[in-house]
mmCIF file of C-alpha atoms and ligand atoms in Angstrom:
data_model
loop_
_atom_site.group_PDB
_atom_site.id
_atom_site.type_symbol
_atom_site.label_atom_id
_atom_site.label_comp_id
_atom_site.label_asym_id
_atom_site.label_seq_id
_atom_site.Cartn_x
_atom_site.Cartn_y
_atom_site.Cartn_z
ATOM 1 C CA MET A 261 -201.810 175.685 -27.403
ATOM 2 C CA ALA A 262 -200.173 173.182 -29.843
ATOM 3 C CA GLU A 263 -198.622 176.068 -31.724
ATOM 4 C CA ALA A 264 -197.141 177.472 -28.483
ATOM 5 C CA ALA A 265 -195.604 174.089 -27.709
ATOM 6 C CA LEU A 266 -194.151 173.937 -31.202
ATOM 7 C CA ASP A 267 -192.680 177.408 -30.749
ATOM 8 C CA ILE A 268 -191.067 176.403 -27.494
ATOM 9 C CA LYS A 269 -189.612 173.216 -29.099
ATOM 10 C CA ASN A 270 -188.239 175.254 -31.998
ATOM 11 C CA GLN A 271 -186.649 177.807 -29.558
ATOM 12 C CA VAL A 272 -185.031 174.907 -27.627
ATOM 13 C CA ILE A 273 -183.650 173.478 -30.873
ATOM 14 C CA GLU A 274 -182.234 176.810 -31.942
ATOM 15 C CA THR A 275 -180.654 177.363 -28.521
ATOM 16 C CA LEU A 276 -179.063 173.940 -28.631
ATOM 17 C CA ARG A 277 -177.915 174.497 -32.198
ATOM 18 C CA SER A 278 -176.128 177.692 -31.097
ATOM 19 C CA ARG A 279 -174.339 175.682 -28.359
ATOM 20 C CA LEU A 280 -173.617 172.464 -30.195
ATOM 21 C CA GLY A 281 -173.278 173.665 -33.829
ATOM 22 C CA GLU A 282 -173.201 170.745 -36.280
ATOM 23 C CA ARG A 283 -173.617 168.311 -33.433
ATOM 24 C CA LEU A 284 -177.311 169.160 -33.273
ATOM 25 C CA SER A 285 -179.020 167.546 -36.234
ATOM 26 C CA THR A 286 -182.533 168.008 -37.538
ATOM 27 C CA SER A 287 -181.938 166.079 -40.761
ATOM 28 C CA ALA A 288 -184.775 163.695 -41.622
ATOM 29 C CA ALA A 289 -182.403 160.742 -42.107
ATOM 30 C CA VAL A 290 -180.689 161.193 -38.732
ATOM 31 C CA ARG A 291 -184.016 161.695 -36.992
ATOM 32 C CA ALA A 292 -185.499 158.565 -38.615
ATOM 33 C CA GLN A 293 -182.477 156.504 -37.620
ATOM 34 C CA HIS A 294 -182.921 157.592 -34.004
ATOM 35 C CA GLY A 295 -186.646 156.997 -33.850
ATOM 36 C CA LYS A 296 -186.358 153.251 -34.315
ATOM 37 C CA ASP A 297 -184.632 150.292 -32.602
ATOM 38 C CA GLU A 298 -184.257 146.707 -33.897
ATOM 39 C CA SER A 299 -187.879 145.789 -33.191
ATOM 40 C CA TYR A 300 -190.881 145.758 -35.523
ATOM 41 C CA HIS A 301 -192.349 148.975 -34.001
ATOM 42 C CA ALA A 302 -192.916 151.772 -36.558
ATOM 43 C CA PRO A 303 -190.376 154.683 -36.253
ATOM 44 C CA GLU A 304 -191.312 157.774 -34.256
ATOM 45 C CA PRO A 305 -188.488 160.295 -34.865
ATOM 46 C CA PRO A 306 -187.419 162.922 -32.343
ATOM 47 C CA ASP A 307 -187.416 166.639 -33.415
ATOM 48 C CA ALA A 308 -183.646 166.834 -33.181
ATOM 49 C CA VAL A 309 -180.613 164.678 -32.292
ATOM 50 C CA ALA A 310 -177.807 166.000 -30.119
ATOM 51 C CA PHE A 311 -174.398 164.219 -30.409
ATOM 52 C CA VAL A 312 -172.978 164.886 -26.971
ATOM 53 C CA GLU A 313 -169.316 164.679 -25.957
ATOM 54 C CA ASN A 314 -169.324 165.020 -22.196
ATOM 55 C CA THR A 315 -171.447 164.898 -19.033
ATOM 56 C CA GLU A 316 -171.691 168.718 -18.790
ATOM 57 C CA GLU A 317 -173.235 168.953 -22.242
ATOM 58 C CA VAL A 318 -175.841 166.339 -21.221
ATOM 59 C CA ALA A 319 -176.545 168.373 -18.072
ATOM 60 C CA ASP A 320 -176.951 171.526 -20.099
ATOM 61 C CA ILE A 321 -179.467 169.899 -22.468
ATOM 62 C CA LEU A 322 -181.548 168.332 -19.634
ATOM 63 C CA CYS A 323 -181.557 171.638 -17.702
ATOM 64 C CA LEU A 324 -182.911 173.514 -20.770
ATOM 65 C CA CYS A 325 -185.384 170.864 -21.830
ATOM 66 C CA ASN A 326 -186.685 170.418 -18.285
ATOM 67 C CA ALA A 327 -187.269 174.161 -17.903
ATOM 68 C CA GLU A 328 -189.258 174.184 -21.245
ATOM 69 C CA GLY A 329 -191.045 170.861 -20.779
ATOM 70 C CA VAL A 330 -189.415 169.304 -23.866
ATOM 71 C CA PRO A 331 -188.964 165.439 -23.792
ATOM 72 C CA VAL A 332 -185.453 163.941 -23.862
ATOM 73 C CA ILE A 333 -184.669 160.421 -25.032
ATOM 74 C CA PRO A 334 -181.205 158.953 -24.414
ATOM 75 C CA PHE A 335 -179.814 156.815 -27.299
ATOM 76 C CA GLY A 336 -177.038 154.256 -27.148
ATOM 77 C CA THR A 337 -176.781 152.121 -30.286
ATOM 78 C CA GLY A 338 -180.514 151.490 -30.816
ATOM 79 C CA THR A 339 -180.299 147.721 -30.524
ATOM 80 C CA SER A 340 -183.110 147.347 -27.993
ATOM 81 C CA LEU A 341 -186.134 145.306 -29.001
ATOM 82 C CA GLU A 342 -189.116 146.972 -27.325
ATOM 83 C CA GLY A 343 -189.470 150.352 -29.018
ATOM 84 C CA GLN A 344 -187.857 152.196 -26.124
ATOM 85 C CA VAL A 345 -186.064 154.846 -28.195
ATOM 86 C CA GLN A 346 -189.146 156.007 -30.086
ATOM 87 C CA ALA A 347 -189.911 159.652 -29.501
ATOM 88 C CA ARG A 348 -193.680 159.325 -28.776
ATOM 89 C CA HIS A 349 -193.972 163.073 -28.119
ATOM 90 C CA GLY A 350 -191.050 164.238 -30.157
ATOM 91 C CA GLY A 351 -188.292 166.057 -28.323
ATOM 92 C CA ILE A 352 -184.473 165.859 -28.207
ATOM 93 C CA CYS A 353 -182.672 162.579 -28.650
ATOM 94 C CA VAL A 354 -179.367 162.580 -26.785
ATOM 95 C CA ASP A 355 -176.969 160.316 -28.763
ATOM 96 C CA LEU A 356 -174.087 159.124 -26.578
ATOM 97 C CA THR A 357 -171.971 157.331 -29.179
ATOM 98 C CA ARG A 358 -169.323 160.031 -29.187
ATOM 99 C CA MET A 359 -168.783 159.516 -25.436
ATOM 100 C CA ASP A 360 -166.627 156.475 -26.247
ATOM 101 C CA GLN A 361 -163.611 156.712 -23.935
ATOM 102 C CA VAL A 362 -162.413 154.037 -21.519
ATOM 103 C CA LEU A 363 -161.536 156.310 -18.609
ATOM 104 C CA GLU A 364 -159.691 153.929 -16.260
ATOM 105 C CA VAL A 365 -158.856 150.242 -15.891
ATOM 106 C CA ASN A 366 -157.880 149.010 -12.419
ATOM 107 C CA ASP A 367 -156.526 145.580 -13.312
ATOM 108 C CA GLN A 368 -155.584 144.662 -9.752
ATOM 109 C CA ASP A 369 -159.027 145.518 -8.439
ATOM 110 C CA LEU A 370 -160.831 144.022 -11.482
ATOM 111 C CA ASP A 371 -162.866 147.106 -12.336
ATOM 112 C CA CYS A 372 -163.024 149.889 -14.906
ATOM 113 C CA ARG A 373 -164.799 153.185 -15.620
ATOM 114 C CA VAL A 374 -166.062 153.975 -19.125
ATOM 115 C CA GLN A 375 -168.109 156.626 -20.838
ATOM 116 C CA ALA A 376 -171.634 155.473 -21.627
ATOM 117 C CA GLY A 377 -171.161 155.316 -25.354
ATOM 118 C CA VAL A 378 -168.352 152.691 -25.235
ATOM 119 C CA THR A 379 -169.749 149.441 -26.746
ATOM 120 C CA ARG A 380 -169.093 146.068 -25.165
ATOM 121 C CA LYS A 381 -166.844 145.016 -28.085
ATOM 122 C CA GLN A 382 -164.871 148.245 -27.973
ATOM 123 C CA LEU A 383 -164.312 147.646 -24.212
ATOM 124 C CA ASN A 384 -163.194 144.042 -24.790
ATOM 125 C CA ASP A 385 -160.833 145.079 -27.571
ATOM 126 C CA TYR A 386 -159.400 147.704 -25.266
ATOM 127 C CA LEU A 387 -158.981 145.158 -22.472
ATOM 128 C CA HIS A 388 -157.495 142.531 -24.718
ATOM 129 C CA ASP A 389 -153.819 142.901 -23.587
ATOM 130 C CA THR A 390 -154.659 143.165 -19.885
ATOM 131 C CA GLY A 391 -155.843 139.582 -19.566
ATOM 132 C CA LEU A 392 -159.239 140.845 -18.384
ATOM 133 C CA PHE A 393 -162.653 140.865 -20.028
ATOM 134 C CA PHE A 394 -166.206 142.124 -19.536
ATOM 135 C CA PRO A 395 -168.512 139.123 -19.907
ATOM 136 C CA ILE A 396 -172.048 140.570 -20.358
ATOM 137 C CA ASP A 397 -172.936 139.793 -23.940
ATOM 138 C CA PRO A 398 -176.392 140.557 -25.222
ATOM 139 C CA GLY A 399 -175.468 139.540 -28.733
ATOM 140 C CA ALA A 400 -175.738 143.021 -30.246
ATOM 141 C CA ASP A 401 -172.763 145.363 -29.896
ATOM 142 C CA ALA A 402 -174.737 147.600 -27.510
ATOM 143 C CA SER A 403 -173.376 150.593 -25.657
ATOM 144 C CA ILE A 404 -172.456 150.031 -21.985
ATOM 145 C CA GLY A 405 -174.844 152.926 -21.046
ATOM 146 C CA GLY A 406 -177.722 151.353 -22.963
ATOM 147 C CA MET A 407 -176.931 147.999 -21.442
ATOM 148 C CA ALA A 408 -177.007 149.497 -18.000
ATOM 149 C CA ALA A 409 -180.272 151.301 -18.774
ATOM 150 C CA THR A 410 -181.921 148.108 -19.935
ATOM 151 C CA SER A 411 -180.205 145.830 -17.316
ATOM 152 C CA ALA A 412 -178.987 143.667 -20.248
ATOM 153 C CA SER A 413 -178.186 140.057 -19.813
ATOM 154 C CA GLY A 414 -176.955 137.582 -22.382
ATOM 155 C CA THR A 415 -175.485 134.174 -22.923
ATOM 156 C CA ASN A 416 -172.944 134.444 -20.115
ATOM 157 C CA ALA A 417 -175.555 135.328 -17.439
ATOM 158 C CA VAL A 418 -175.620 131.856 -15.919
ATOM 159 C CA ARG A 419 -172.069 132.347 -14.625
ATOM 160 C CA TYR A 420 -171.377 136.027 -14.582
ATOM 161 C CA GLY A 421 -174.834 137.496 -13.882
ATOM 162 C CA THR A 422 -176.453 140.489 -15.737
ATOM 163 C CA MET A 423 -175.713 144.194 -15.735
ATOM 164 C CA ARG A 424 -177.417 144.385 -12.338
ATOM 165 C CA GLU A 425 -174.603 142.397 -10.714
ATOM 166 C CA ASN A 426 -171.800 143.999 -12.760
ATOM 167 C CA VAL A 427 -172.399 147.703 -12.619
ATOM 168 C CA ILE A 428 -170.808 149.108 -9.425
ATOM 169 C CA GLY A 429 -171.175 152.768 -10.010
ATOM 170 C CA LEU A 430 -172.686 155.389 -12.286
ATOM 171 C CA THR A 431 -172.490 159.042 -13.242
ATOM 172 C CA VAL A 432 -176.038 160.147 -14.016
ATOM 173 C CA VAL A 433 -177.627 163.446 -15.129
ATOM 174 C CA LEU A 434 -180.986 163.876 -13.582
ATOM 175 C CA ALA A 435 -184.019 165.295 -15.407
ATOM 176 C CA ASP A 436 -183.335 168.804 -14.057
ATOM 177 C CA GLY A 437 -179.649 168.726 -15.099
ATOM 178 C CA ARG A 438 -178.131 167.883 -11.732
ATOM 179 C CA ILE A 439 -175.109 165.496 -11.971
ATOM 180 C CA ILE A 440 -174.917 162.682 -9.391
ATOM 181 C CA ARG A 441 -172.434 159.832 -8.774
ATOM 182 C CA THR A 442 -173.695 156.545 -7.358
ATOM 183 C CA GLY A 443 -171.967 153.505 -5.917
ATOM 184 C CA GLY A 444 -168.222 153.110 -5.816
ATOM 185 C CA ARG A 445 -165.316 150.731 -6.194
ATOM 186 C CA SER A 446 -165.285 149.280 -2.652
ATOM 187 C CA ARG A 447 -166.808 145.790 -2.709
ATOM 188 C CA LYS A 448 -167.775 145.834 0.931
ATOM 189 C CA SER A 449 -169.550 149.127 1.164
ATOM 190 C CA SER A 450 -173.314 149.010 1.903
ATOM 191 C CA ALA A 451 -173.728 152.589 3.088
ATOM 192 C CA GLY A 452 -176.732 154.648 1.889
ATOM 193 C CA TYR A 453 -179.448 153.925 -0.618
ATOM 194 C CA ASP A 454 -178.549 151.544 -3.436
ATOM 195 C CA LEU A 455 -179.094 154.150 -6.099
ATOM 196 C CA THR A 456 -176.943 152.245 -8.675
ATOM 197 C CA ARG A 457 -179.466 149.448 -8.840
ATOM 198 C CA MET A 458 -182.318 151.873 -9.102
ATOM 199 C CA PHE A 459 -180.845 153.375 -12.276
ATOM 200 C CA VAL A 460 -179.832 149.996 -13.771
ATOM 201 C CA GLY A 461 -182.895 148.891 -15.733
ATOM 202 C CA SER A 462 -184.620 152.269 -15.551
ATOM 203 C CA GLU A 463 -184.646 152.499 -19.395
ATOM 204 C CA GLY A 464 -183.688 156.152 -19.546
ATOM 205 C CA THR A 465 -186.702 157.313 -17.524
ATOM 206 C CA LEU A 466 -184.818 158.424 -14.350
ATOM 207 C CA GLY A 467 -181.812 160.158 -15.888
ATOM 208 C CA VAL A 468 -179.096 159.963 -18.574
ATOM 209 C CA ILE A 469 -176.163 157.652 -17.623
ATOM 210 C CA THR A 470 -172.912 159.277 -18.756
ATOM 211 C CA GLU A 471 -170.283 157.061 -17.089
ATOM 212 C CA VAL A 472 -170.383 153.442 -15.828
ATOM 213 C CA GLN A 473 -168.059 151.652 -13.416
ATOM 214 C CA LEU A 474 -168.011 147.902 -14.163
ATOM 215 C CA ARG A 475 -166.673 144.688 -12.680
ATOM 216 C CA LEU A 476 -164.110 142.859 -14.876
ATOM 217 C CA TYR A 477 -162.931 139.195 -14.868
ATOM 218 C CA GLY A 478 -159.722 137.360 -15.779
ATOM 219 C CA ILE A 479 -159.816 135.707 -19.199
ATOM 220 C CA PRO A 480 -160.084 131.997 -18.392
ATOM 221 C CA GLU A 481 -157.071 129.789 -19.172
ATOM 222 C CA ALA A 482 -159.296 127.417 -21.144
ATOM 223 C CA MET A 483 -162.690 127.761 -22.868
ATOM 224 C CA SER A 484 -164.588 125.052 -24.643
ATOM 225 C CA ALA A 485 -168.045 124.972 -26.196
ATOM 226 C CA ALA A 486 -170.265 122.010 -27.023
ATOM 227 C CA VAL A 487 -173.648 121.293 -28.608
ATOM 228 C CA THR A 488 -175.880 118.335 -27.830
ATOM 229 C CA SER A 489 -179.354 117.432 -28.981
ATOM 230 C CA PHE A 490 -182.208 115.605 -27.207
ATOM 231 C CA ASP A 491 -185.224 113.589 -28.309
ATOM 232 C CA SER A 492 -187.431 115.535 -25.971
ATOM 233 C CA MET A 493 -187.625 119.094 -24.638
ATOM 234 C CA ALA A 494 -188.028 117.621 -21.088
ATOM 235 C CA GLY A 495 -184.607 115.876 -21.422
ATOM 236 C CA ALA A 496 -182.930 119.149 -22.342
ATOM 237 C CA VAL A 497 -184.630 121.023 -19.514
ATOM 238 C CA ASP A 498 -183.829 118.388 -16.954
ATOM 239 C CA THR A 499 -180.205 118.439 -18.023
ATOM 240 C CA VAL A 500 -180.042 122.180 -17.296
ATOM 241 C CA ILE A 501 -181.781 121.862 -13.972
ATOM 242 C CA THR A 502 -179.486 119.053 -12.818
ATOM 243 C CA THR A 503 -176.387 120.862 -14.053
ATOM 244 C CA ILE A 504 -177.286 123.982 -12.051
ATOM 245 C CA GLN A 505 -178.363 122.045 -8.968
ATOM 246 C CA MET A 506 -175.044 120.168 -8.932
ATOM 247 C CA GLY A 507 -173.194 123.501 -8.906
ATOM 248 C CA VAL A 508 -171.273 122.916 -12.160
ATOM 249 C CA PRO A 509 -169.984 126.440 -12.975
ATOM 250 C CA VAL A 510 -170.960 126.456 -16.645
ATOM 251 C CA ALA A 511 -170.306 129.830 -18.370
ATOM 252 C CA ARG A 512 -173.177 129.577 -20.858
ATOM 253 C CA ILE A 513 -176.166 127.363 -21.486
ATOM 254 C CA GLU A 514 -178.695 128.183 -24.161
ATOM 255 C CA LEU A 515 -181.794 126.101 -25.054
ATOM 256 C CA LEU A 516 -183.169 125.970 -28.604
ATOM 257 C CA ASP A 517 -186.357 124.091 -29.447
ATOM 258 C CA GLU A 518 -186.521 122.270 -32.811
ATOM 259 C CA VAL A 519 -188.232 125.242 -34.527
ATOM 260 C CA GLN A 520 -185.558 127.674 -33.441
ATOM 261 C CA LEU A 521 -182.784 125.159 -34.215
ATOM 262 C CA ASP A 522 -184.209 124.726 -37.775
ATOM 263 C CA ALA A 523 -184.277 128.535 -38.158
ATOM 264 C CA VAL A 524 -180.689 128.810 -36.954
ATOM 265 C CA ASN A 525 -179.498 125.980 -39.232
ATOM 266 C CA ARG A 526 -181.027 127.734 -42.294
ATOM 267 C CA TYR A 527 -179.918 131.234 -41.387
ATOM 268 C CA SER A 528 -176.368 130.455 -40.296
ATOM 269 C CA LYS A 529 -175.801 127.540 -42.677
ATOM 270 C CA LEU A 530 -175.287 124.901 -39.988
ATOM 271 C CA ASP A 531 -176.347 121.292 -40.010
ATOM 272 C CA TYR A 532 -177.255 120.365 -36.425
ATOM 273 C CA PRO A 533 -180.026 117.660 -35.966
ATOM 274 C CA VAL A 534 -183.398 119.415 -35.886
ATOM 275 C CA LYS A 535 -184.239 118.513 -32.255
ATOM 276 C CA PRO A 536 -184.362 120.318 -28.876
ATOM 277 C CA THR A 537 -180.696 121.335 -28.417
ATOM 278 C CA LEU A 538 -178.419 122.792 -25.731
ATOM 279 C CA PHE A 539 -175.415 125.051 -26.454
ATOM 280 C CA PHE A 540 -172.811 124.992 -23.614
ATOM 281 C CA GLU A 541 -169.603 126.847 -22.907
ATOM 282 C CA PHE A 542 -167.204 125.970 -20.076
ATOM 283 C CA HIS A 543 -164.537 128.318 -18.669
ATOM 284 C CA GLY A 544 -161.644 127.553 -16.261
ATOM 285 C CA SER A 545 -158.329 125.808 -16.094
ATOM 286 C CA GLU A 546 -157.677 122.986 -18.671
ATOM 287 C CA ALA A 547 -158.424 120.381 -15.996
ATOM 288 C CA GLY A 548 -161.451 122.264 -14.697
ATOM 289 C CA VAL A 549 -163.028 122.577 -18.143
ATOM 290 C CA ARG A 550 -162.448 118.861 -18.818
ATOM 291 C CA GLU A 551 -164.059 117.977 -15.502
ATOM 292 C CA GLN A 552 -167.105 120.270 -16.076
ATOM 293 C CA ALA A 553 -167.585 118.892 -19.569
ATOM 294 C CA GLU A 554 -167.397 115.285 -18.411
ATOM 295 C CA THR A 555 -169.940 115.897 -15.636
ATOM 296 C CA VAL A 556 -172.407 117.670 -17.925
ATOM 297 C CA SER A 557 -172.044 115.070 -20.728
ATOM 298 C CA GLU A 558 -172.913 112.341 -18.143
ATOM 299 C CA ILE A 559 -175.916 114.282 -17.019
ATOM 300 C CA ALA A 560 -177.115 114.891 -20.547
ATOM 301 C CA ALA A 561 -176.670 111.159 -21.437
ATOM 302 C CA GLU A 562 -178.926 110.311 -18.478
ATOM 303 C CA TYR A 563 -181.692 112.468 -19.925
ATOM 304 C CA GLY A 564 -181.410 111.157 -23.480
ATOM 305 C CA GLY A 565 -178.803 113.642 -24.836
ATOM 306 C CA GLY A 566 -176.672 112.635 -27.860
ATOM 307 C CA ASP A 567 -172.933 112.885 -28.173
ATOM 308 C CA PHE A 568 -171.311 116.303 -27.537
ATOM 309 C CA GLN A 569 -170.119 118.071 -30.682
ATOM 310 C CA TRP A 570 -167.119 120.116 -29.492
ATOM 311 C CA ALA A 571 -165.918 123.563 -30.539
ATOM 312 C CA THR A 572 -162.572 124.218 -28.842
ATOM 313 C CA ARG A 573 -160.828 126.438 -31.387
ATOM 314 C CA ALA A 574 -161.704 130.143 -30.954
ATOM 315 C CA GLU A 575 -163.069 130.457 -34.506
ATOM 316 C CA ASP A 576 -165.415 127.440 -34.061
ATOM 317 C CA ARG A 577 -166.682 128.846 -30.780
ATOM 318 C CA SER A 578 -167.252 132.246 -32.366
ATOM 319 C CA LYS A 579 -169.215 130.630 -35.258
ATOM 320 C CA LEU A 580 -171.377 128.746 -32.749
ATOM 321 C CA TRP A 581 -172.137 131.834 -30.616
ATOM 322 C CA GLN A 582 -172.571 134.036 -33.634
ATOM 323 C CA ALA A 583 -175.338 131.638 -34.743
ATOM 324 C CA ARG A 584 -176.929 132.060 -31.262
ATOM 325 C CA HIS A 585 -176.622 135.803 -31.472
ATOM 326 C CA ASP A 586 -178.260 135.712 -34.894
ATOM 327 C CA ALA A 587 -181.176 133.621 -33.528
ATOM 328 C CA TYR A 588 -183.416 136.689 -33.544
ATOM 329 C CA TYR A 589 -182.740 137.380 -37.276
ATOM 330 C CA ALA A 590 -183.079 133.606 -37.987
ATOM 331 C CA ALA A 591 -186.501 133.651 -36.361
ATOM 332 C CA LEU A 592 -187.516 136.779 -38.385
ATOM 333 C CA ALA A 593 -186.370 135.038 -41.609
ATOM 334 C CA LEU A 594 -188.837 132.173 -40.971
ATOM 335 C CA ARG A 595 -191.686 134.556 -42.022
ATOM 336 C CA PRO A 596 -190.374 137.352 -44.244
ATOM 337 C CA GLY A 597 -192.369 140.555 -43.810
ATOM 338 C CA ALA A 598 -194.071 139.360 -40.612
HETATM 339 C C1 FAD B 786 -179.741 140.269 -32.110
HETATM 340 C C2 FAD B 786 -180.060 140.858 -30.716
HETATM 341 C C3 FAD B 786 -179.899 140.002 -29.612
HETATM 342 C C4 FAD B 786 -180.161 140.498 -28.318
HETATM 343 N N1 FAD B 786 -180.030 139.704 -27.238
HETATM 344 C C5 FAD B 786 -180.186 140.228 -25.986
HETATM 345 C C6 FAD B 786 -179.978 139.357 -24.853
HETATM 346 O O1 FAD B 786 -179.666 138.204 -24.954
HETATM 347 N N2 FAD B 786 -180.184 139.930 -23.580
HETATM 348 C C7 FAD B 786 -180.520 141.266 -23.473
HETATM 349 O O2 FAD B 786 -180.694 141.706 -22.374
HETATM 350 N N3 FAD B 786 -180.744 142.081 -24.545
HETATM 351 C C8 FAD B 786 -180.602 141.560 -25.773
HETATM 352 N N4 FAD B 786 -180.831 142.348 -26.876
HETATM 353 C C9 FAD B 786 -181.344 143.767 -26.674
HETATM 354 C C10 FAD B 786 -180.287 144.896 -26.679
HETATM 355 O O3 FAD B 786 -179.058 144.576 -27.221
HETATM 356 C C11 FAD B 786 -180.205 145.500 -25.346
HETATM 357 O O4 FAD B 786 -181.440 146.056 -24.923
HETATM 358 C C12 FAD B 786 -179.112 146.611 -25.175
HETATM 359 O O5 FAD B 786 -178.752 146.553 -23.830
HETATM 360 C C13 FAD B 786 -179.521 148.036 -25.590
HETATM 361 O O6 FAD B 786 -178.373 148.862 -25.626
HETATM 362 P P1 FAD B 786 -178.257 150.079 -26.652
HETATM 363 O O7 FAD B 786 -176.974 150.778 -26.426
HETATM 364 O O8 FAD B 786 -178.533 149.612 -28.010
HETATM 365 O O9 FAD B 786 -179.495 150.963 -26.103
HETATM 366 P P2 FAD B 786 -180.625 151.674 -26.940
HETATM 367 O O10 FAD B 786 -181.400 150.707 -27.742
HETATM 368 O O11 FAD B 786 -180.054 152.827 -27.654
HETATM 369 O O12 FAD B 786 -181.560 152.182 -25.765
HETATM 370 C C14 FAD B 786 -182.238 151.299 -24.961
HETATM 371 C C15 FAD B 786 -182.980 152.029 -23.840
HETATM 372 O O13 FAD B 786 -182.035 152.549 -22.899
HETATM 373 C C16 FAD B 786 -182.039 153.953 -22.889
HETATM 374 N N5 FAD B 786 -180.638 154.435 -22.869
HETATM 375 C C17 FAD B 786 -179.640 154.205 -23.804
HETATM 376 N N6 FAD B 786 -178.536 154.739 -23.405
HETATM 377 C C18 FAD B 786 -178.767 155.364 -22.154
HETATM 378 C C19 FAD B 786 -177.994 156.092 -21.266
HETATM 379 N N7 FAD B 786 -176.685 156.330 -21.492
HETATM 380 N N8 FAD B 786 -178.552 156.531 -20.137
HETATM 381 C C20 FAD B 786 -179.872 156.325 -19.897
HETATM 382 N N9 FAD B 786 -180.648 155.615 -20.709
HETATM 383 C C21 FAD B 786 -180.137 155.142 -21.829
HETATM 384 C C22 FAD B 786 -182.774 154.404 -24.144
HETATM 385 O O14 FAD B 786 -183.476 155.636 -23.969
HETATM 386 C C23 FAD B 786 -183.796 153.258 -24.277
HETATM 387 O O15 FAD B 786 -184.871 153.403 -23.432
HETATM 388 C C24 FAD B 786 -180.550 141.880 -28.137
HETATM 389 C C25 FAD B 786 -180.702 142.670 -29.297
HETATM 390 C C26 FAD B 786 -180.466 142.191 -30.574
HETATM 391 C C27 FAD B 786 -180.619 143.088 -31.738
#
């Protein structure tokens, strides 16, 4: 029985090799790289990796694998943290990194359509001259398809939401190879089942996402970031609660306890006081940002917060948020080998 299954898998691999040529890899290194994400889980490589270039190729692979009962695992950039890309039962890994085209940008309607392998940084580089940006920022330079599949959030979620609020349509290849399109660009439409939100967060189990339609936002006129520390965790938490309750439209708020702050200081060579700490970012007009910052610093002072340390220059803001994005690695570095 096991031998028969192996035979079928090998036949599928040979069929795919005849269709994709060098874009079907069975090399040990490529398989190992695709059997592991950024988490501690031990690698479980697929039997082969297919580097696809368009939706029809994905449909072709799923149609064949479905007919023969061979597992398929979609792969974006492998930055997830829960072992999702591991090939528990072997099978074909569908790597979408070569599907990296921005297909359309509708600047007046504030939306765009991209292939699933475009990463969030590639998209923002592409958008740079349009005055628009895509705000969902899970730290890692993940693929838009992977971010949709995991319903990624990130530091900007407090203001801009998560992938769930920002994916407006999808092209998906279902398990049997059928291609469907969900959602659309009209903001007001509520017709039919909300299939888009069913696929967002489905972790590759319901189909392979090949194209994603996204909401975009205007780059704010002014941005400013600040850090403040507290004597108690309760003070930091109450500051966040009051800020949100008062409707201050902060773009980012991140809480670090003293252990995490210590780890971040060491890893990113910073020297913030080792105390419960909030990182903030404010977006808006010059006057709006000033007003938000004043309101929040007053709230923080009420709950025992220290003076705000400001980062207004782009490079200082990047350093601050890079330290936040590296928080995972900073935590890992606290106990090497753990
Ligand atoms: C330092 C660091 C910080 C992070 N911070 C955050 C954070 O703040 N918030 C957050 O949400 N996440 C965070 N993450 C997790 C990670 O970045 C996200 O899970 C990311 O969205 C995964 O995208 P990916 O392209 O790497 O997908 P992969 O890791 O390649 O895949 C993830 C899952 O999605 C499936 N998948 C991938 N592409 C597709 C597709 N096109 N169609 C269907 N299924 C697909 C895969 O099969 C797998 O199940 C962080 C990761 C790191 C390393």
